[in-house]
Coordinates of C-alpha atoms in Angstrom, one line a residue:
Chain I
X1 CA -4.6 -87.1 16.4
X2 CA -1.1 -89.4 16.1
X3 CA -0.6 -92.0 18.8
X4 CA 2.8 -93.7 19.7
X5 CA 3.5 -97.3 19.4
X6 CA 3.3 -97.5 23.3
X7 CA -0.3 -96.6 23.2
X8 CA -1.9 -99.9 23.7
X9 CA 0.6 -100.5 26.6
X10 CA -0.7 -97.4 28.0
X11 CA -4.5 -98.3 27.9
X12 CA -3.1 -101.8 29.4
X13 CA -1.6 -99.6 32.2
X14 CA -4.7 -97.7 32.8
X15 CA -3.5 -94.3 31.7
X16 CA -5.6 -91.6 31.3
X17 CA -4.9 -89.7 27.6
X18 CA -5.0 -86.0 26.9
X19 CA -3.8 -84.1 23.4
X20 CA 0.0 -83.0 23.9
X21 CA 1.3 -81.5 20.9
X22 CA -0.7 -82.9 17.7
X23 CA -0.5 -86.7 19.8
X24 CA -2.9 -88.6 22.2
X25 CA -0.2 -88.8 25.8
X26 CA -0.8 -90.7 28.6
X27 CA -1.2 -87.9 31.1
X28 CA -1.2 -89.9 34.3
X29 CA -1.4 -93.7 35.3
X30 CA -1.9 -94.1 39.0
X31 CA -1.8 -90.3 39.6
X32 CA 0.1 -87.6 39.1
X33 CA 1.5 -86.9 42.8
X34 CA 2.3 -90.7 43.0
X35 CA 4.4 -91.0 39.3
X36 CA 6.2 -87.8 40.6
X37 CA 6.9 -89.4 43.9
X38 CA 7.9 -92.6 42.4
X39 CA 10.8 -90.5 40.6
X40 CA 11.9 -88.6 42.7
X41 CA 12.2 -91.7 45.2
X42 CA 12.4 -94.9 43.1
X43 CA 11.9 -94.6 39.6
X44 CA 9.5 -93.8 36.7
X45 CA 9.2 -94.5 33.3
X46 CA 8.0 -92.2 30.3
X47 CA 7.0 -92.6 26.9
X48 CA 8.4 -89.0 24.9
X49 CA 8.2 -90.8 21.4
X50 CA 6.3 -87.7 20.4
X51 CA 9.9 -85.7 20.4
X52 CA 10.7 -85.3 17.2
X53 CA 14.6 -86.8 15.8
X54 CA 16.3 -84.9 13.0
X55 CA 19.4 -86.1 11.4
X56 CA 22.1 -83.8 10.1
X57 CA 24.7 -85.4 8.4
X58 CA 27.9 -84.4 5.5
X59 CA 31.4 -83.1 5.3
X60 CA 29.8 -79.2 6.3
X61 CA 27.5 -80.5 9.4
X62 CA 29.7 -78.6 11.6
X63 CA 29.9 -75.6 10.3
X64 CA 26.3 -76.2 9.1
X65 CA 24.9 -76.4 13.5
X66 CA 27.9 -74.1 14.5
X67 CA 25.9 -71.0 12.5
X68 CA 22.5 -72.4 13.1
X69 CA 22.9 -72.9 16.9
X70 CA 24.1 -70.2 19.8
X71 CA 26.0 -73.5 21.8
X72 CA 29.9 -74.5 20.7
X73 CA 28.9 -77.9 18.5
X74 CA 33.0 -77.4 17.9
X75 CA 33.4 -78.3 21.6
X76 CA 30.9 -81.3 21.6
X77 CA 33.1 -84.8 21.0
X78 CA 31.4 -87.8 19.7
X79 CA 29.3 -90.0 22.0
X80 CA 28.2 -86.3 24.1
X81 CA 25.6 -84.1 24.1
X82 CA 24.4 -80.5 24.4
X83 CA 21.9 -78.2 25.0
X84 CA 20.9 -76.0 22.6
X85 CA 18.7 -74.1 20.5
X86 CA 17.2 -72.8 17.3
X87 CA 16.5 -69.1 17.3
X88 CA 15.2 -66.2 15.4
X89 CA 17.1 -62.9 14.1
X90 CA 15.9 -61.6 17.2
X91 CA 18.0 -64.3 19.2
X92 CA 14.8 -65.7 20.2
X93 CA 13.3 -69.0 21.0
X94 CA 12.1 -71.6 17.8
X95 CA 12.9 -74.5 20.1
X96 CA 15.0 -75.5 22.1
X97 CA 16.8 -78.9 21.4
X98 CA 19.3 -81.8 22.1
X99 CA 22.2 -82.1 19.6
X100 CA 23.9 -85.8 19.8
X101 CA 27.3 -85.9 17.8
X102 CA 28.3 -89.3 16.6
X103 CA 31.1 -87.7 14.8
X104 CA 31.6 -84.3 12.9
X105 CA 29.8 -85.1 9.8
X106 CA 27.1 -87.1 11.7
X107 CA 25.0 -85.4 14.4
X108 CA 21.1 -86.2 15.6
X109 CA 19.0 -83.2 16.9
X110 CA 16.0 -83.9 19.2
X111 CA 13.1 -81.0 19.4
X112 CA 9.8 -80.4 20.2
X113 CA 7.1 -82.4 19.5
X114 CA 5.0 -78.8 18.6
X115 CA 7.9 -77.1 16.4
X116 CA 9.0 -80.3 14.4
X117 CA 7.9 -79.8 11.3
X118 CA 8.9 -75.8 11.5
X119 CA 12.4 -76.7 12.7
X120 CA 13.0 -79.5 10.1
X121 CA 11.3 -76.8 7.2
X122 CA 14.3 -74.5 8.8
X123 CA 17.0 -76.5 9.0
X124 CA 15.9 -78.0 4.9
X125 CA 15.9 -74.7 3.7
X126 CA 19.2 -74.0 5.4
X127 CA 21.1 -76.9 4.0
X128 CA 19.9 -76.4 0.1
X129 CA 21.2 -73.2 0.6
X130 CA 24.6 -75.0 1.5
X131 CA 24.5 -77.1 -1.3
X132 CA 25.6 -80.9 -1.3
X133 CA 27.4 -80.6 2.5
X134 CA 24.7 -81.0 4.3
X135 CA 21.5 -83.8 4.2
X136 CA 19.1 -83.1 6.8
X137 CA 16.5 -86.0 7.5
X138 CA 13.6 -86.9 9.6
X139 CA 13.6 -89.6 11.8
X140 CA 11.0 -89.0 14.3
X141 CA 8.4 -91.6 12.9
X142 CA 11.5 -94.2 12.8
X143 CA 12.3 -93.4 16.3
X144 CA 10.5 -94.5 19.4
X145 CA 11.8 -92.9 22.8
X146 CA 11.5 -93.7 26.6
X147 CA 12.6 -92.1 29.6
X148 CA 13.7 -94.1 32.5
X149 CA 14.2 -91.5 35.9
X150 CA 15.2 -91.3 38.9
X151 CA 17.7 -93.2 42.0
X152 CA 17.2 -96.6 40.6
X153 CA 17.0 -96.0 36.9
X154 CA 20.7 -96.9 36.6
X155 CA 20.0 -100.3 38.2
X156 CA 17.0 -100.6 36.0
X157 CA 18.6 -99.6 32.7
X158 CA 21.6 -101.6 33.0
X159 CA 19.5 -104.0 33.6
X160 CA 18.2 -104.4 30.5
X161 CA 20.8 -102.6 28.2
X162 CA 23.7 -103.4 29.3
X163 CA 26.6 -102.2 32.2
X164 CA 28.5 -100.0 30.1
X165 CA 25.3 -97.6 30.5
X166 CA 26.3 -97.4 34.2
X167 CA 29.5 -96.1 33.1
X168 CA 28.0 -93.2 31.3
X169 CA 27.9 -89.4 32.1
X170 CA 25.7 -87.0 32.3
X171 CA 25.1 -86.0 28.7
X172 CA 26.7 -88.6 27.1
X173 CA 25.9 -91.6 25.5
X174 CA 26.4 -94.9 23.3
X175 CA 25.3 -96.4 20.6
X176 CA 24.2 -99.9 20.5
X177 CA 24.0 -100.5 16.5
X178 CA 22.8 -104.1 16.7
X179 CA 19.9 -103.2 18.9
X180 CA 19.5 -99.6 16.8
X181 CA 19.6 -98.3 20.0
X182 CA 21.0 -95.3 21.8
X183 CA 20.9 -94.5 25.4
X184 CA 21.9 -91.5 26.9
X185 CA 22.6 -90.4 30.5
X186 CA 19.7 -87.0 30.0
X187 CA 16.6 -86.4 31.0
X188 CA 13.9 -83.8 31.7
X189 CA 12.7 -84.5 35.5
X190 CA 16.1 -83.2 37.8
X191 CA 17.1 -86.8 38.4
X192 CA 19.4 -89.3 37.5
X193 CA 18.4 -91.1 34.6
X194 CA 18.4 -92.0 31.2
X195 CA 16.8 -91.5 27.6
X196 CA 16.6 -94.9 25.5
X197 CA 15.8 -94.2 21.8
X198 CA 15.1 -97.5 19.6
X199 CA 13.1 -98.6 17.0
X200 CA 9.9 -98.3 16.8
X201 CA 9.0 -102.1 16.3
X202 CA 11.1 -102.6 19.5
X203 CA 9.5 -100.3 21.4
X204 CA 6.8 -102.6 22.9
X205 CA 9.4 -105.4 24.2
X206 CA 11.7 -102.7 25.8
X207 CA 9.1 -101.5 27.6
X208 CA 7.5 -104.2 28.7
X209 CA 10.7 -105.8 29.4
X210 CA 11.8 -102.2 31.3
X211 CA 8.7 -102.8 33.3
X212 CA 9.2 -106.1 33.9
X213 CA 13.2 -105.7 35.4
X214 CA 12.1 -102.3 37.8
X215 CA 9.4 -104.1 39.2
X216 CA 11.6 -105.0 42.2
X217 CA 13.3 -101.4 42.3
X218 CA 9.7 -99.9 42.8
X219 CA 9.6 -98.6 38.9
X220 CA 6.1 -96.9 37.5
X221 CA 5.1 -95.6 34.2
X222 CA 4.6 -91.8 34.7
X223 CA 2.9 -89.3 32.0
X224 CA 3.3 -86.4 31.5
X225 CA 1.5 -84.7 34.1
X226 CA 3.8 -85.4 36.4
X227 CA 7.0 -85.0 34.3
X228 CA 6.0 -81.3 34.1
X229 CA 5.6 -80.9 37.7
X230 CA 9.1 -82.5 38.0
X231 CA 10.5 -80.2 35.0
X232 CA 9.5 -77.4 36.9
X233 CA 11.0 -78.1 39.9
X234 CA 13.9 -78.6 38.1
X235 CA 13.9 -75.2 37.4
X236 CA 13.7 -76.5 33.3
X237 CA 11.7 -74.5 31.2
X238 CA 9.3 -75.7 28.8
X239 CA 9.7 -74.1 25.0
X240 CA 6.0 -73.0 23.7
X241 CA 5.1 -71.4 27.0
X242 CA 8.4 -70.7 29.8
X243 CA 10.5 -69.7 26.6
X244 CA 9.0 -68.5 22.9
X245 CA 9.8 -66.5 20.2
X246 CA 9.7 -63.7 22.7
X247 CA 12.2 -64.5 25.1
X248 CA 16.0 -64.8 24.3
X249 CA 18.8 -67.5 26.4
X250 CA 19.8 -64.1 28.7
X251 CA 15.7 -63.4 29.6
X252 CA 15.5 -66.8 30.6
X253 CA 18.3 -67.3 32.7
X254 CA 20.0 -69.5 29.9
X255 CA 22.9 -67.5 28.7
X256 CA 25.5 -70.5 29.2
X257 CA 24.0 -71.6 25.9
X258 CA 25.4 -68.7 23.8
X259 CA 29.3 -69.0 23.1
X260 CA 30.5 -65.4 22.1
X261 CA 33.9 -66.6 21.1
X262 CA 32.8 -69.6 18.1
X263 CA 31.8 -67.3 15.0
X264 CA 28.3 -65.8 13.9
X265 CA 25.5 -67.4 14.4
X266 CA 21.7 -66.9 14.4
X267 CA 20.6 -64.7 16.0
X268 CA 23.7 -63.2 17.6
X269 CA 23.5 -59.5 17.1
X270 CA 20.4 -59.2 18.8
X271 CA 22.1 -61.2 21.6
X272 CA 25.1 -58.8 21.7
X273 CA 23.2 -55.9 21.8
X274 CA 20.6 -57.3 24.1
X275 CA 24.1 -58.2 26.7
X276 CA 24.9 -54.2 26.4
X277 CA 22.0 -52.6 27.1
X278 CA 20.0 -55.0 29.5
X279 CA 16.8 -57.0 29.4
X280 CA 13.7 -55.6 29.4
X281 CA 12.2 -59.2 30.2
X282 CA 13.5 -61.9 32.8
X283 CA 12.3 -65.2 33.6
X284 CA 12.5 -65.3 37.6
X285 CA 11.5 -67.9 39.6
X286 CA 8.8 -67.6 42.3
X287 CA 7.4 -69.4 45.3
X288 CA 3.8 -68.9 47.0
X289 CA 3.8 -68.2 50.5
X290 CA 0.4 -67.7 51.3
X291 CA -2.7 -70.4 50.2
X292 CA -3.6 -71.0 46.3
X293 CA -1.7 -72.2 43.1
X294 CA -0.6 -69.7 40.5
X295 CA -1.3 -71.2 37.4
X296 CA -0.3 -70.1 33.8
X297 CA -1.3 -66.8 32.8
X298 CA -2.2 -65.5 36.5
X299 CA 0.1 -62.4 37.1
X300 CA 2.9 -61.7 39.2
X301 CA 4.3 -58.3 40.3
X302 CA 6.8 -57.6 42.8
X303 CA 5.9 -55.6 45.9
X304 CA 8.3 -53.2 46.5
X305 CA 9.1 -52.8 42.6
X306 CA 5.4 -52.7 41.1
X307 CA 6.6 -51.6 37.8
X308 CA 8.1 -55.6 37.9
X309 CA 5.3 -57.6 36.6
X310 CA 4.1 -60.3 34.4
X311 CA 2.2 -63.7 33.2
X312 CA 3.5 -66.4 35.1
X313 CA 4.3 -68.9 32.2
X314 CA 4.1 -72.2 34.5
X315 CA 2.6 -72.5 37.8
X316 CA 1.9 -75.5 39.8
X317 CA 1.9 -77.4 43.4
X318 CA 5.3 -78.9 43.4
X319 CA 4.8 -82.3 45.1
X320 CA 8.1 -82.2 46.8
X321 CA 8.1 -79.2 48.2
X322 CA 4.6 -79.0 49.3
X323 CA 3.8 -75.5 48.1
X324 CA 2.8 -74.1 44.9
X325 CA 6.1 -72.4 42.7
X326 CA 6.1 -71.1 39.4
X327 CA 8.1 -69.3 36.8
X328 CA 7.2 -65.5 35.7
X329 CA 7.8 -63.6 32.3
X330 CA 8.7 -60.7 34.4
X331 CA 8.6 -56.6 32.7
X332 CA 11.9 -55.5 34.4
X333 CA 12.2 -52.4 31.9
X334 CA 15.8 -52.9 31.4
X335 CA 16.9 -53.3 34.9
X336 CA 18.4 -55.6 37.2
X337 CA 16.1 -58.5 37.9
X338 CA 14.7 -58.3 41.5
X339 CA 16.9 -60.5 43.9
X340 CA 16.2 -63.6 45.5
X341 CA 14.1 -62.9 49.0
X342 CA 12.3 -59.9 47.0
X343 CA 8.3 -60.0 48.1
X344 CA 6.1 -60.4 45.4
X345 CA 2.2 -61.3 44.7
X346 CA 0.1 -63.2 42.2
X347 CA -3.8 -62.5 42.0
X348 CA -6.0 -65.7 41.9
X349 CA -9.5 -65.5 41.4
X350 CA -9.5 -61.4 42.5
X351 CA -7.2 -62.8 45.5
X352 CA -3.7 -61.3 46.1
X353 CA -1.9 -64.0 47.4
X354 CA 2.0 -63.6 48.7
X355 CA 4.6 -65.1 47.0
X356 CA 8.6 -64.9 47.1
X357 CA 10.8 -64.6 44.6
X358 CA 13.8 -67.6 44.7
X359 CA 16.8 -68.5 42.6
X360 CA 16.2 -71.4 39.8
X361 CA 15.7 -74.3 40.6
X362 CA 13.7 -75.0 43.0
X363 CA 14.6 -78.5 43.7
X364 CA 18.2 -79.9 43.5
X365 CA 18.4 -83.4 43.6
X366 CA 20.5 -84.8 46.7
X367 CA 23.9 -86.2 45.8
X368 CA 25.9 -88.9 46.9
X369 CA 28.5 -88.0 49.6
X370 CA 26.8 -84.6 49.4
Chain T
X1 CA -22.3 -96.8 43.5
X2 CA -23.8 -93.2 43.2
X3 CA -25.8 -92.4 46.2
X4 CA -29.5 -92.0 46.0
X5 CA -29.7 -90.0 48.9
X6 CA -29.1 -87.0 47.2
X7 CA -29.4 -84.8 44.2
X8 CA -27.0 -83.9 41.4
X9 CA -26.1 -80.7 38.8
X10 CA -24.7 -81.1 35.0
X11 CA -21.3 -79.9 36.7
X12 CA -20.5 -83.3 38.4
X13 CA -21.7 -81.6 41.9
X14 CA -24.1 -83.6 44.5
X15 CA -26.4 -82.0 47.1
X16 CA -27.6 -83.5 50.1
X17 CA -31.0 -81.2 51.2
X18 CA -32.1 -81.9 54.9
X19 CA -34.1 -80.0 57.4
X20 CA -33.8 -76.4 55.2
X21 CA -29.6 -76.9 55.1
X22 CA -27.4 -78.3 51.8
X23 CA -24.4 -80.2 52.1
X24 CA -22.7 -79.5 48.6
X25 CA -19.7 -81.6 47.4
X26 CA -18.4 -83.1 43.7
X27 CA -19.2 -86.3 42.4
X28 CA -16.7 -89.4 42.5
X29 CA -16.8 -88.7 38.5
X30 CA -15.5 -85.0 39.0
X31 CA -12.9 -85.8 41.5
X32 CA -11.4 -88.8 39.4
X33 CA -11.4 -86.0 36.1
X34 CA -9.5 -83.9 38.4
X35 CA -6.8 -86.0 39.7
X36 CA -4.8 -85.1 43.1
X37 CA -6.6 -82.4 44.5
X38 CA -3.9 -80.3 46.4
X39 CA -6.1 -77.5 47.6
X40 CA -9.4 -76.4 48.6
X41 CA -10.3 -72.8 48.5
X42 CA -13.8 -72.0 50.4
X43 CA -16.3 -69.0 51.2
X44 CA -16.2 -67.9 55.3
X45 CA -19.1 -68.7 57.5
X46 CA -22.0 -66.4 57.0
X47 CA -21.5 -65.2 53.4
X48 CA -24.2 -65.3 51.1
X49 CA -24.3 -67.0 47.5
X50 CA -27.2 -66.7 44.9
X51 CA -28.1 -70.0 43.1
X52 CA -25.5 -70.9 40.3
X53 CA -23.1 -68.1 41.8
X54 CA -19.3 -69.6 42.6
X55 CA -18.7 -70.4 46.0
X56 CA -14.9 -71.8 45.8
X57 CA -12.3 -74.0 43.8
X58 CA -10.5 -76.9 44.0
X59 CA -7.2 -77.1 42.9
X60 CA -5.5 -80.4 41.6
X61 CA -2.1 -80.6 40.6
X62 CA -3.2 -80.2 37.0
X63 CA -6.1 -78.2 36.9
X64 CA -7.9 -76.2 38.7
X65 CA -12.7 -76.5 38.8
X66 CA -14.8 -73.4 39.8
X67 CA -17.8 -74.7 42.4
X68 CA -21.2 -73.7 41.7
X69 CA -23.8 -73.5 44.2
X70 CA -27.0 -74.5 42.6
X71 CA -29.5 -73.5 45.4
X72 CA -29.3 -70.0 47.0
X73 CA -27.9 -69.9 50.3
X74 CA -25.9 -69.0 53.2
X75 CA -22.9 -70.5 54.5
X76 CA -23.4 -72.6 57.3
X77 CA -19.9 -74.3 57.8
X78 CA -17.0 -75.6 55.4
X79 CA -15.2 -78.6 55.7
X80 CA -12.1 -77.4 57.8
X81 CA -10.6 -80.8 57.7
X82 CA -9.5 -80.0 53.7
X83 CA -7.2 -77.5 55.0
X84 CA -4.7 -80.6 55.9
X85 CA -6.3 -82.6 54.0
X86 CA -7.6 -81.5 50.5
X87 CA -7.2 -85.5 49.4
X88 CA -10.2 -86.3 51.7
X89 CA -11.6 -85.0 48.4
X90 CA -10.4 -88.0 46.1
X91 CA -10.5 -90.9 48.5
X92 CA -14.2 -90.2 49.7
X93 CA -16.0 -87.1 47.3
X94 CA -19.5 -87.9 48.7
X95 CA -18.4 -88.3 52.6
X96 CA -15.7 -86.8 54.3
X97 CA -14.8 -85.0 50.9
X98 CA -17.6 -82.5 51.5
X99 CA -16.9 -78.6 50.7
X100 CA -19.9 -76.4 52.2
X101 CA -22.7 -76.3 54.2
X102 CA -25.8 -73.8 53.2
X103 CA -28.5 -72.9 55.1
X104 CA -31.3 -72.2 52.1
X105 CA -32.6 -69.6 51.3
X106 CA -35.7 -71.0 49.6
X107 CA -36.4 -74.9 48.6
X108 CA -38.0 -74.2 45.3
X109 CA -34.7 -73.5 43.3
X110 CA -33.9 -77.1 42.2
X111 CA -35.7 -77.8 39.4
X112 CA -33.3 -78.4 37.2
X113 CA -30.9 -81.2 39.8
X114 CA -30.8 -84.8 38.5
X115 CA -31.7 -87.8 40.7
X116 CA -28.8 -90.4 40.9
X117 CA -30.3 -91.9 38.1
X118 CA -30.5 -89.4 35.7
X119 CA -26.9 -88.3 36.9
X120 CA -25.9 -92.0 36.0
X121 CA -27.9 -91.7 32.8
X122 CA -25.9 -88.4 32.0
X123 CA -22.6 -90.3 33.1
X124 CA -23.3 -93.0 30.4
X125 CA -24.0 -90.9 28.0

């Protein structure tokens, strides 16, 4: 089992440790409804230096992401980024990913701890078959990487990196080359805040010193219990178990990913045809009405529609909202998916137990002058 | 700091026997392996439970742990007050964090419940 750099921090901190993807994560501190309180109302702080960093640089890296990824890299300009993926033939889900563009020979793609080393084996074998345009590298051990979310994050983070980081927008970034550091305005929770990737022999002092300056704006470390309850009421799915290699972008609600008019690309055949003839699967959103949690592989079927069924992929009490949601793999055999408001149930323990069907996400963060 | 008024299973459960009636409820250990528990699902007054036989679960935000009755039994009363609030269960598992109330069935089903020492010994190792 690997361990970050920040792991002794963590045992400082009093975390609790659980195995997340091949590595020993600090689940919770304090606890989980706390951390996810603290983001949503102050800020948290999270180590994800389990992601895994892969550089792809040379004259044909555009072309190079352009056929490997359904999103327009052609449209992303240096110092952005974009949400994306790597799928199969079948326009389904390797991973989904980050790609950062420095500048159109230079970008840095940011995956899934679990499908690293298949995406890196992937993208290798795809760039010797393009000969000397393309050298694709892993950087994930040379890359440490902490999130900083919520309200005050930007008070925090400029704080400590610098005021130009206040100045950023969502998905972008900089790049602070003296301090090999990049920070970008992204995240994973629905909030404001920001992803700091450094080295990882400057890992420790940033967050200590991180720690240190967000004292006063109510900051907390948070694991990654409570950064999936946030996720999820985000509405943001988790690769591995929301999405797979069994759901495509348009089953998941993620069809803004896939740019028809930029060229081939993976998987986009099975993608066309899929958009003519209609999904047989959908990802739809759910909330429980009556008492229990529907938890990850309980199943959901609609109640006017009972031919609409399936797992639910994630299920959980969603601190802010005070009642249990979920997202369900949902068998809509090629038909519309059922519409907001449509009754639904999920059995618990041989209990039906009524739920709702509701539009993703669940929880929209409040914004200023809103 | 575990109680010594009362009896304890391998499951991290504690069982307070007086006057032929069980007050069942999870150990301070259990709870803290848990985390925020967010809701409390119990039996109704009246129904019946054979010893080892799942009488309810408690949900955190993370997980979720079956409860076991070790004795054999009848429900007395549940703790009403987790309905509101279900974190009674963290801040005080072996007072006002208690699940169920049995009346027993028979009192010579708990052979194999630890005393707080042997729980403790079992904790440690």
């Amino acid at each position: 089992m690997q361990r970050t750099v920040l792991y002794e921090r963590h045992v400082e901190s009093g975390a609790r440790f659980g195995p997340f993807a091949g590595y020993e994560m600090p689940i919770q501190y304090e606890g989980v409804l706390a951390e996810h309180r603290a983001v949503r109302e102050r800020a948290g702080m999270f180590d994800v230096s389990h992601m895994g960093e892969i550089r792809v640089r040379g004259p044909r890296a555009l072309p190079f992401l352009q056929r490997l990824t359904p999103n327009d890299v052609g449209a992303l300009r240096p110092l952005r980024a974009q949400y994306s993926a790597l799928l199969t033939e079948r326009g389904t889900f390797i991973d989904d990913l980050l790609v950062y563009c420095f500048d159109p020979e230079d970008y840095l793609l940011v995956v899934n701890a679990a499908s690293r080393d298949r995406d890196l084996e992937l993208l290798q074998r795809a760039a010797t078959a393009e000969g000397d345009g393309v050298r694709v590298d892993d950087q994930s051990d040379e890359t440490a990487l902490i999130a900083v979310q919520g309200p005050r994050a930007v008070e925090i983070v400029t704080e400590v990196v610098g005021a130009e980081a206040a100045e950023l927008r969502y998905y972008s970034f900089l790049h602070q080359d003296g301090s090999q550091r990049m920070v970008s305005r992204t995240g994973y929770t629905g909030e404001d805040g920001f992803e700091i990737y450094t080295a990882p022999e400057r890992a420790e002092g940033l967050w200590a010193e991180l720690l240190e300056r967000g004292r006063d704006a109510g900051l907390s470390p948070a694991g990654l219990g409570a950064r999936d309850t946030l996720r999820l009421e985000a509405g943001m799915m988790l690769c591995g178990q929301d999405i797979d290699e069994e759901t495509t972008p348009i089953e998941a609600g993620l069809s803004w990913i896939v740019k028809w008019k930029k060229g081939d690309f993976v998987g986009r055949d099975a993608l066309a045809r899929q958009r003519e003839t209609g999904c047989r699967r959908r990802l739809v959103g759910f909330e429980v009405e009556g008492r229990g949690i529907a938890r990850h592989g309980h199943r959901l079927t609609v109640r006017d529609a009972p031919d609409y069924a399936g797992p639910v992929t994630s299920g959980a009490f969603a601190p802010t909202l005070g009642r249990a949601i979920g997202i369900a793999r949902l068998d809509c055999s090629g038909g519309a998916p059922p519409a907001p408001g449509s009754a639904a149930s999920v059995t618990v323990r041989g209990r039906e137990i009524d739920c709702r069907i509701v539009k993703l996400p669940f929880y929209r963060r409040p914004r200023e002058g809103a | 700091m575990i109680p010594d008024d009362r009896l304890y299973t391998a499951q991290h459960e504690w069982l307070k026997v007086e006057d032929g009636e069980a007050v069942l409820g999870i150990t301070d250990f259990a709870q803290q392996e848990l985390g925020d528990v967010v809701f409390v699902e119990l039996p109704a007054p009246g129904q019946e439970f054979a010893a080892g036989s799942e009488v309810g679960a408690i949900e955190s935000v993370k997980a979720v742990a079956e409860i076991y009755t070790p004795v054999a039994g009848s429900i007395e009363a549940v703790n009403e007050g987790l309905e509101d609030a279900p974190e009674l269960v963290n801040e005080d598992p072996y007072g006002e964090g208690w699940l169920v109330r049995l009346r027993l069935d028979e009192e010579d089903t708990r052979d194999d419940l630890m005393t707080a020492a042997a729980y403790e010994a079992q904790l440690a190792g």
